[in-house]
Structure formats: C-alpha cells, structure tokens
CSV table of C-alpha atoms in Angstrom, one decimal:
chain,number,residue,atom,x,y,z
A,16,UNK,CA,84.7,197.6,-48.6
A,17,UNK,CA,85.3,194.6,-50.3
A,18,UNK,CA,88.3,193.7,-48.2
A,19,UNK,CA,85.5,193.0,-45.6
A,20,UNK,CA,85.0,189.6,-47.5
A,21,UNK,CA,88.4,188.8,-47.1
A,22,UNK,CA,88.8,189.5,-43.8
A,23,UNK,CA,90.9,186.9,-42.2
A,24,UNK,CA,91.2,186.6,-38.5
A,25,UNK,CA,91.1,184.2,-35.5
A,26,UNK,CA,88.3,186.1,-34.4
A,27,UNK,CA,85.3,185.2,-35.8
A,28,UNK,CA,84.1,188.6,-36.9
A,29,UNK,CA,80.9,189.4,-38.5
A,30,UNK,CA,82.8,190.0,-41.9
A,31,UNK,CA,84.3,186.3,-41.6
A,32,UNK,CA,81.3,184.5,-41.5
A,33,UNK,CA,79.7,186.7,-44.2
A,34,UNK,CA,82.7,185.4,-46.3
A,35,UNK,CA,82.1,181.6,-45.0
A,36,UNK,CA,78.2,182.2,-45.8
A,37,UNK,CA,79.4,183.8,-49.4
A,38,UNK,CA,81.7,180.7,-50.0
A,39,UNK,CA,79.1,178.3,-48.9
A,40,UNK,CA,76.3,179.8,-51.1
A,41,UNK,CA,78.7,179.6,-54.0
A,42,UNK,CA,79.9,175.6,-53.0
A,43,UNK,CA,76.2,175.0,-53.1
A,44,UNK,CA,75.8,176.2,-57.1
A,45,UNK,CA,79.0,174.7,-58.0
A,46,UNK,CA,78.8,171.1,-56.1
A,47,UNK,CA,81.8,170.4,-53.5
A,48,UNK,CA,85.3,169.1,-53.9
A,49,UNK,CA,84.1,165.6,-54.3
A,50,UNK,CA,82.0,166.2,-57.2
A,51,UNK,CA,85.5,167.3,-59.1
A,52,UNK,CA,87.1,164.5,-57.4
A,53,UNK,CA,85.6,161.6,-59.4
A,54,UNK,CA,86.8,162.5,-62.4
A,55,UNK,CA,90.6,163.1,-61.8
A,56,UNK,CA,91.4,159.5,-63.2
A,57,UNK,CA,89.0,159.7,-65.8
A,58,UNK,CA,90.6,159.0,-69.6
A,59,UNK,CA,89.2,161.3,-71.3
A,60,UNK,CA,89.5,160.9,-74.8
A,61,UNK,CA,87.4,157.8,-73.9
A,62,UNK,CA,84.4,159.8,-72.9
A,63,UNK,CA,81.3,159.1,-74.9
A,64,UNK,CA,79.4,162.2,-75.3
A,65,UNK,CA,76.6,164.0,-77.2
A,66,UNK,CA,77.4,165.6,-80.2
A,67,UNK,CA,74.6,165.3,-82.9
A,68,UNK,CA,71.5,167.4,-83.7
A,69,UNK,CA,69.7,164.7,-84.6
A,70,UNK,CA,67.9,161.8,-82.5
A,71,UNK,CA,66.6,157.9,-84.1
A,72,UNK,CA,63.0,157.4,-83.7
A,73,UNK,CA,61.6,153.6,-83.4
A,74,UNK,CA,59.7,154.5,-86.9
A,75,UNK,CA,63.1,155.1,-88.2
A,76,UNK,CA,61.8,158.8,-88.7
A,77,UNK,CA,65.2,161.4,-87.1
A,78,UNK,CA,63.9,164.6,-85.2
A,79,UNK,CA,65.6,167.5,-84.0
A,80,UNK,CA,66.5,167.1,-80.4
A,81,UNK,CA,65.7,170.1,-78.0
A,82,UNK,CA,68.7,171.4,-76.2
A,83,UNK,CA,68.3,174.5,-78.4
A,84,UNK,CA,64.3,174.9,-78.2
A,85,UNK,CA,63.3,178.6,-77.5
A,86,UNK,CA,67.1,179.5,-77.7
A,87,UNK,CA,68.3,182.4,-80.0
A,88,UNK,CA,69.4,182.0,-83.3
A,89,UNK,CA,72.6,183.5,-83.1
A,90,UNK,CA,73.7,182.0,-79.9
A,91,UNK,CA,72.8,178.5,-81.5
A,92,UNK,CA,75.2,178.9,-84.2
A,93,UNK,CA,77.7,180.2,-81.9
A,94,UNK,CA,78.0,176.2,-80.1
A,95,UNK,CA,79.1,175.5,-83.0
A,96,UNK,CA,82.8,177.2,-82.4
A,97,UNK,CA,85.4,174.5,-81.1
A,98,UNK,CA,86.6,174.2,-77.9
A,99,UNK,CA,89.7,173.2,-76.4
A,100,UNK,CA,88.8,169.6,-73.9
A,101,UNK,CA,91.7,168.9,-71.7
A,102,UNK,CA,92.1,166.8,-69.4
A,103,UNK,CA,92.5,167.0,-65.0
A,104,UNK,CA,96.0,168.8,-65.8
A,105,UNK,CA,94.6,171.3,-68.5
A,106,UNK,CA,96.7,169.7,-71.5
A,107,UNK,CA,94.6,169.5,-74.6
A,108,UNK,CA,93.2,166.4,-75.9
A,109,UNK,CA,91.0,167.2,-78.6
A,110,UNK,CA,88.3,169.4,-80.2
A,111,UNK,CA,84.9,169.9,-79.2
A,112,UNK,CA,82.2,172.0,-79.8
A,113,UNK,CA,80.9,174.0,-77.3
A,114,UNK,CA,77.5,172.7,-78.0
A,115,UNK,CA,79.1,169.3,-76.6
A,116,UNK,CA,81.8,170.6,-73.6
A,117,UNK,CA,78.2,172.7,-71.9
A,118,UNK,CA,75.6,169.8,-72.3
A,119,UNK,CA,75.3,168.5,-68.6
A,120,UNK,CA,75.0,164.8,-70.0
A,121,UNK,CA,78.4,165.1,-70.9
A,122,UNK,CA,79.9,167.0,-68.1
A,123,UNK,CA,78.5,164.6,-65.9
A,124,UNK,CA,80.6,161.8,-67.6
A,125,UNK,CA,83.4,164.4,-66.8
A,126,UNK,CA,84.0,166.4,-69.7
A,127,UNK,CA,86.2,169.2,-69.5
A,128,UNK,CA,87.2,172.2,-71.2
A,129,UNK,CA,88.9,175.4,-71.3
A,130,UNK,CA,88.0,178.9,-70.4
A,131,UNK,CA,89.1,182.2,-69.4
A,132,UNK,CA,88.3,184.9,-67.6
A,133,UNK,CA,89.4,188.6,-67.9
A,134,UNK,CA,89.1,191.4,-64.9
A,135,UNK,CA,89.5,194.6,-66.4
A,136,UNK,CA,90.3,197.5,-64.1
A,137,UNK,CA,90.5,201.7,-65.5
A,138,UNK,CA,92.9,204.2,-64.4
A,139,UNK,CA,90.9,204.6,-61.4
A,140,UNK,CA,91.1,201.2,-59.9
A,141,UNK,CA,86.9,200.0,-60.9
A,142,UNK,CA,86.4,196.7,-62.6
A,143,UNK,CA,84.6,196.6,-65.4
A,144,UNK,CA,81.4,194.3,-65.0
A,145,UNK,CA,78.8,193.2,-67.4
A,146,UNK,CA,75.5,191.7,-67.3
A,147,UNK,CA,74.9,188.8,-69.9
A,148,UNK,CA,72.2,189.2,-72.6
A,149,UNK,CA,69.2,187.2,-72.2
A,150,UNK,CA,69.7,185.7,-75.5
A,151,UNK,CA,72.7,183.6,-73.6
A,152,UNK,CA,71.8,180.4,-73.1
A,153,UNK,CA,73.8,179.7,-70.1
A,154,UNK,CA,73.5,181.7,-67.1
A,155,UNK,CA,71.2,184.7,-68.9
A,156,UNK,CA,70.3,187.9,-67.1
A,157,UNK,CA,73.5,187.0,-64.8
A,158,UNK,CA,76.0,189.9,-64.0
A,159,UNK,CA,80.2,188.8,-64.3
A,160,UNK,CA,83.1,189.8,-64.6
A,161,UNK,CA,84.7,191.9,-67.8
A,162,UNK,CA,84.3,188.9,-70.2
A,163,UNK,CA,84.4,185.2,-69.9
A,164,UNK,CA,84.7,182.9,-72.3
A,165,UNK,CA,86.6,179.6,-74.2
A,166,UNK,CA,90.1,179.9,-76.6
A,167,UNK,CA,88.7,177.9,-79.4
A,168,UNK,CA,90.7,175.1,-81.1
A,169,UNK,CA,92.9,177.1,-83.7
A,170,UNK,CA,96.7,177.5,-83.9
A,171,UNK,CA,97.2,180.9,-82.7
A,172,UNK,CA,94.8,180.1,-79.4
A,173,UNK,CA,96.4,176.7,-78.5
A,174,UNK,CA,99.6,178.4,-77.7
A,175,UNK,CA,101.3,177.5,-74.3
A,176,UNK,CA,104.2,180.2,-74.1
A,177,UNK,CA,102.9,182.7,-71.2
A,178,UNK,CA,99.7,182.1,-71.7
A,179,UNK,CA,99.6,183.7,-75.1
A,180,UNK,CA,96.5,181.1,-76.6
A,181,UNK,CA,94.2,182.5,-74.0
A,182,UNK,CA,95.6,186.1,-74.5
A,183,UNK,CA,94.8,185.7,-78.2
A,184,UNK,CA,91.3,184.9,-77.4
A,185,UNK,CA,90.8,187.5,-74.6
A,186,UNK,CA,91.3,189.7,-77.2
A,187,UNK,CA,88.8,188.6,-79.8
A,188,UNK,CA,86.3,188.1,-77.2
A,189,UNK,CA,86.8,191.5,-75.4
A,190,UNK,CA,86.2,192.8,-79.3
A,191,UNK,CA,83.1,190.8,-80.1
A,192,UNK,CA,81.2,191.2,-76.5
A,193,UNK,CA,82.1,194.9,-75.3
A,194,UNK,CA,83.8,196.4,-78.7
A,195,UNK,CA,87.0,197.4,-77.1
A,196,UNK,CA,89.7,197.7,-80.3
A,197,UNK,CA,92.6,195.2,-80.3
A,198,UNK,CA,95.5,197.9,-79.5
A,199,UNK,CA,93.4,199.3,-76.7
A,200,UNK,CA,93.7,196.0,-74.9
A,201,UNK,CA,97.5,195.1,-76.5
A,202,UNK,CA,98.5,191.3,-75.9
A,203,UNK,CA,101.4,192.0,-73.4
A,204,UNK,CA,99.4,194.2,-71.1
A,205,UNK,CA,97.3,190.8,-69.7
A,206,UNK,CA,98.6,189.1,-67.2
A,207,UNK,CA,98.0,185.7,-66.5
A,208,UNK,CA,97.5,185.3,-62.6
A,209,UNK,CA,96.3,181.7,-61.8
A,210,UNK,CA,93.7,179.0,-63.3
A,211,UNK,CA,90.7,177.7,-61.2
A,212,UNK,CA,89.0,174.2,-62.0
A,213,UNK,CA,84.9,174.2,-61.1
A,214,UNK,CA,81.9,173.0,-62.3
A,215,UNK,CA,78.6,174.4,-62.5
A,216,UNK,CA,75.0,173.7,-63.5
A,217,UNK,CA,73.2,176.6,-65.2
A,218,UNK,CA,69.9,177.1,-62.8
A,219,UNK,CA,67.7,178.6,-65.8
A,220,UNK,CA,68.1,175.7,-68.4
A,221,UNK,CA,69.6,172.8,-66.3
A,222,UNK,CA,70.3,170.7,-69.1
A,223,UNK,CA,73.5,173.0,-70.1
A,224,UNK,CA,76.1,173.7,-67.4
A,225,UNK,CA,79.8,174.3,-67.0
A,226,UNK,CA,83.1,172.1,-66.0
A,227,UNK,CA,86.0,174.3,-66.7
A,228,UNK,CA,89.9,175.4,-66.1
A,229,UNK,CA,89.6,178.7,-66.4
A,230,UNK,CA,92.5,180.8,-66.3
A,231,UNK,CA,92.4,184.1,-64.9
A,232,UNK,CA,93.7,187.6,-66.7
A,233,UNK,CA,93.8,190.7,-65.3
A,234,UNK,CA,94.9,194.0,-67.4
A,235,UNK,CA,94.2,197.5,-66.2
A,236,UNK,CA,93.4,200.2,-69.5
A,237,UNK,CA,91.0,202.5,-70.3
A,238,UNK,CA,88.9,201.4,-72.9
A,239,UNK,CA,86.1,202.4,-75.0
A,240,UNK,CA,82.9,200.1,-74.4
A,241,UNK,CA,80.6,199.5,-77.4
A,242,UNK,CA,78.8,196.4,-76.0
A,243,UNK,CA,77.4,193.6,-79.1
A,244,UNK,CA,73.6,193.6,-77.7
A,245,UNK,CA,73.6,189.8,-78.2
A,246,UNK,CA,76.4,189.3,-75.8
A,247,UNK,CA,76.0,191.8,-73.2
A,248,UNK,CA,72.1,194.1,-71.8
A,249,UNK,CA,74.3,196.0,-69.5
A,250,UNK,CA,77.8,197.0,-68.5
A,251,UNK,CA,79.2,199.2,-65.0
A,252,UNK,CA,82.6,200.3,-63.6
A,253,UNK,CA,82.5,199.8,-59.7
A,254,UNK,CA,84.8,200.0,-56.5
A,255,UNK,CA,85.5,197.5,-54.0
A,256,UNK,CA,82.4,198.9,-52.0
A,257,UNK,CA,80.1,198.5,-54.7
A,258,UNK,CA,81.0,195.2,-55.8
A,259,UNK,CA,80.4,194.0,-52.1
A,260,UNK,CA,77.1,195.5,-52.0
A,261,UNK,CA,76.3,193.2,-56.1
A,262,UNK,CA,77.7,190.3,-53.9
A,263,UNK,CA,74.9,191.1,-50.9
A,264,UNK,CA,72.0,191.6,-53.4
A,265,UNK,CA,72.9,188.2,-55.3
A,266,UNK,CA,72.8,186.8,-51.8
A,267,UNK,CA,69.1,188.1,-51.1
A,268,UNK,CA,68.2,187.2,-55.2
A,269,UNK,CA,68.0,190.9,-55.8
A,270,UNK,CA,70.6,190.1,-58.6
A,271,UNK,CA,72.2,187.0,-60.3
A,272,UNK,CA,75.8,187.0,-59.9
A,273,UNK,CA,77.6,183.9,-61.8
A,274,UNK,CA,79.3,181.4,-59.7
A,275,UNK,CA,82.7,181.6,-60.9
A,276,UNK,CA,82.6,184.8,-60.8
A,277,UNK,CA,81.4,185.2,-57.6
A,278,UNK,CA,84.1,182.2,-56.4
A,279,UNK,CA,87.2,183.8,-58.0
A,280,UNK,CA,86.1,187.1,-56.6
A,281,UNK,CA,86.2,185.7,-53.1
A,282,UNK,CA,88.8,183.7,-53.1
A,283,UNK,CA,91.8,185.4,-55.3
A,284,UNK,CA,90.5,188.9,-56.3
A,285,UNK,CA,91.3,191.0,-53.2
A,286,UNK,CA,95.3,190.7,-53.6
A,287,UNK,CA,95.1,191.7,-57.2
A,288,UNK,CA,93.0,194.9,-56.7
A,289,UNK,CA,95.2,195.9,-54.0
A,290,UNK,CA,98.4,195.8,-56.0
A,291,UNK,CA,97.2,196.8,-59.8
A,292,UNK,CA,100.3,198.5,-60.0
A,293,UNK,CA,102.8,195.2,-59.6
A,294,UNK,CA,100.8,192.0,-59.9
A,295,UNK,CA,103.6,189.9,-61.2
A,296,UNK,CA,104.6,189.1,-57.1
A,297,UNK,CA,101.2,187.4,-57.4
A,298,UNK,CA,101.1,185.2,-60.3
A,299,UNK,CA,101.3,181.5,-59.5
A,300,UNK,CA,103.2,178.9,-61.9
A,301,UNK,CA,100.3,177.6,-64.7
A,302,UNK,CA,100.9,174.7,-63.3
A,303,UNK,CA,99.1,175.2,-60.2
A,304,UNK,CA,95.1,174.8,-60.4
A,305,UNK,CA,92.8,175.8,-57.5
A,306,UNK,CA,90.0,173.4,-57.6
A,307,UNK,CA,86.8,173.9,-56.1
C-alpha cells in the first residue's frame, strides 16, 4: 500500500528507509534546500533573462537560436503563452513567457513562476495519472499526476480570492490535455490544499528546466477522458498499491516518474487520499509554501 511510503515510526522499518531512499532520489533531480536558498533575496524584476529568438553574429548576420531545434511545432508555439513570475513569496511581478520562465539560463539567475497541479480522484478513490506526450519538451515520456501546468497572465487567472486564478486554469488545462468538459470538473469542487516551491532540471534536454510554486488542487469526479494526443500518449486510474509499485519501477528506470510529482506524492499525498471525503481539515493557509 502506498501508506508504506509514509510510514512513520521510530523504528527504522524497511518501509522508512524506502521512503528516505524515495525522498533522496527525488532531492537528487531537484537540487537540495540550498540551491532554493540563494535566491530568497533575489529582486526579481531585476533579473536579466533570455527572451528573444534571435542571436547577433560578429558578421552582423541574426540566426535562430536552438532551444527549440528538433522540438514540435505545436509545442513551440505554445511557449509563447504568458506566465505568471513571482517572486520567493508567490506575489506576481510581471509577465513572462513560458519559453523564458523554463530556459535553465534564466532559472539559474532565479527566475520563478507559477504552476499548478491537479490530483483527480473517481468515485472509487483512484487517481487519475497521465503520461506526457513525447512531443513535450520538458520532461517527455514522463508519467504525472492528472494535469500540471502554469495560470497564464490574464485577468480571470491572476485572481487571489480562494485560489480561484489557478482554479480557472485547472479548468482550461484539464479541457485542453485530457478533454474533460468544464461542468464535469465545476470551479467550486477543487480544493486548494497547499503550494510547494522546487526546482528542477529536465534530464532529456537540460537546457529547459523548472523553478516553480506550484499549488496543489485536488477534486474527486467522474469524468470522461478524451486525451489531446499532443499533450498526453497515455492515461490510468490506479490505487494506493499501484501507485507504489509506478514509484518502485521509476526507482529501477523501468518508468519515468516526474519529480514534483513524485515529491508531492511523498510528502503530502497520503493524508488527502485518506480523507477524500473532508479535505478541508487539511488545507494549509496560501500563505504557507513547503520548499524543497
């Protein structure tokens, strides 16, 4: 079961230091506290970043640069959507597009954006799971959670109020990726549960990575799936047991699991699956961020 993980006792247990080998395997993809560290007195709206598709030659001739080179064409034009950058305390600075918030140059001078994350759980208590397309250009091939993505910089996805900005764009993304209809995942039945700070370089095309605060939804319907083949190659239901045994696979490279899933799932998803049915004892104040 996947309580196992989240075993805790003074005892070390074989299931406790499975869960201390998970957590270190995951620390190693997403770099350790310090790495987040450095840039909690950065000024952000200082940061000089790359932004332009175009690079100066000494001949005066431009190029194209090559971030995008053997990428697909629809996932191209989709960096061009605008993200929401905010700073160590997740309150919006500016626009930027998410070409510029996943290019590691710039996440290394500590650009950071915002993101979400949505666990979707049917009548019977299994998450929803889905494996991102190859055409992705971060983290391809990798199975996640339900969906995961960025509110973009528009009015209706900016809003603070219970977290209705990011329930706005769980919506349109839970549309776009897996083809679930708007009143089959109604705004209200999300709930926000807490928001998680990490950062992670994407092992397949290390040049693009992610530095996020991502905050977490969970909302428990029956949906139908029709998944958009450019988003998603594959989509499951599973139970607690069944996730464990993903987690064990990605462990021996059998599987790619994606960090952050994989960190929220060992750190903060147990409670919520075992209390579907009353999750608001559970939700922390959005002013809280767990940073790893």
């Amino acid at each position: 079961m996947l309580k196992k993980l989240f075993f805790h006792s003074s005892v070390p247990t074989t299931a406790t230091l499975l869960n201390k080998q998970y957590i270190a395997n995951s620390r190693s993809l997403l770099g350790n506290r310090g790495v987040l560290q450095k840039y909690n007195s950065r000024n952000y709206s200082t940061i000089t970043t790359t932004t332009t598709n175009t690079t100066i030659t000494s001949n005066n001739n431009t190029r194209m640069d090559t971030p995008f080179q053997g990428h697909d064409q629809v996932q191209i034009e989709l960096m061009k959507e605008e993200c929401i950058v905010v700073d160590n305390d997740d309150k919006p600075i500016r626009a930027g597009s998410k070409k510029e918030c996943h290019l590691m140059t710039n996440i290394n001078q500590g650009l950071l954006h915002r993101a979400f994350s949505i666990f979707l759980f049917n009548s019977e208590g299994k998450l929803l799971l889905q494996q991102r397309a190859l055409e992705k250009i971060t983290f391809p091939g990798y199975w996640t959670n339900t969906v995961c993505s960025h509110p973009l910089w528009m009015e209706s996805e900016l809003i603070e109020k219970d977290a209705y900005g990011v329930r706005h764009a769980a919506q349109r993304k839970l549309l776009h990726e897996l083809g679930v209809p708007h009143e089959q995942a109604p705004l209200d039945d999300f709930t926000f549960m807490t928001k998680i700070h990490y950062l992670s370089e994407s092992k397949e095309d290390p040049q693009w990575g992610e530095h996020e605060i991502d905050h977490i939804l969970v909302i428990q319907k029956d949906v139908t799936v029709n998944p958009e083949p450019n988003e998603v190659m594959d989509y499951k239901y599973v139970d607690k047991e069944e996730l464990t045994q993903m987690f064990k696979d990605a462990d021996e490279n059998k599987i790619k699991v994606t960090p952050w899933f994989k960190l929220i799932a060992l750190n903060h998803l147990d409670p919520w699956w075992n209390n579907l049915k009353n999750l608001k004892p559970l939700v922390e104040p959005t002013d809280k961020i767990h940073r790893y």
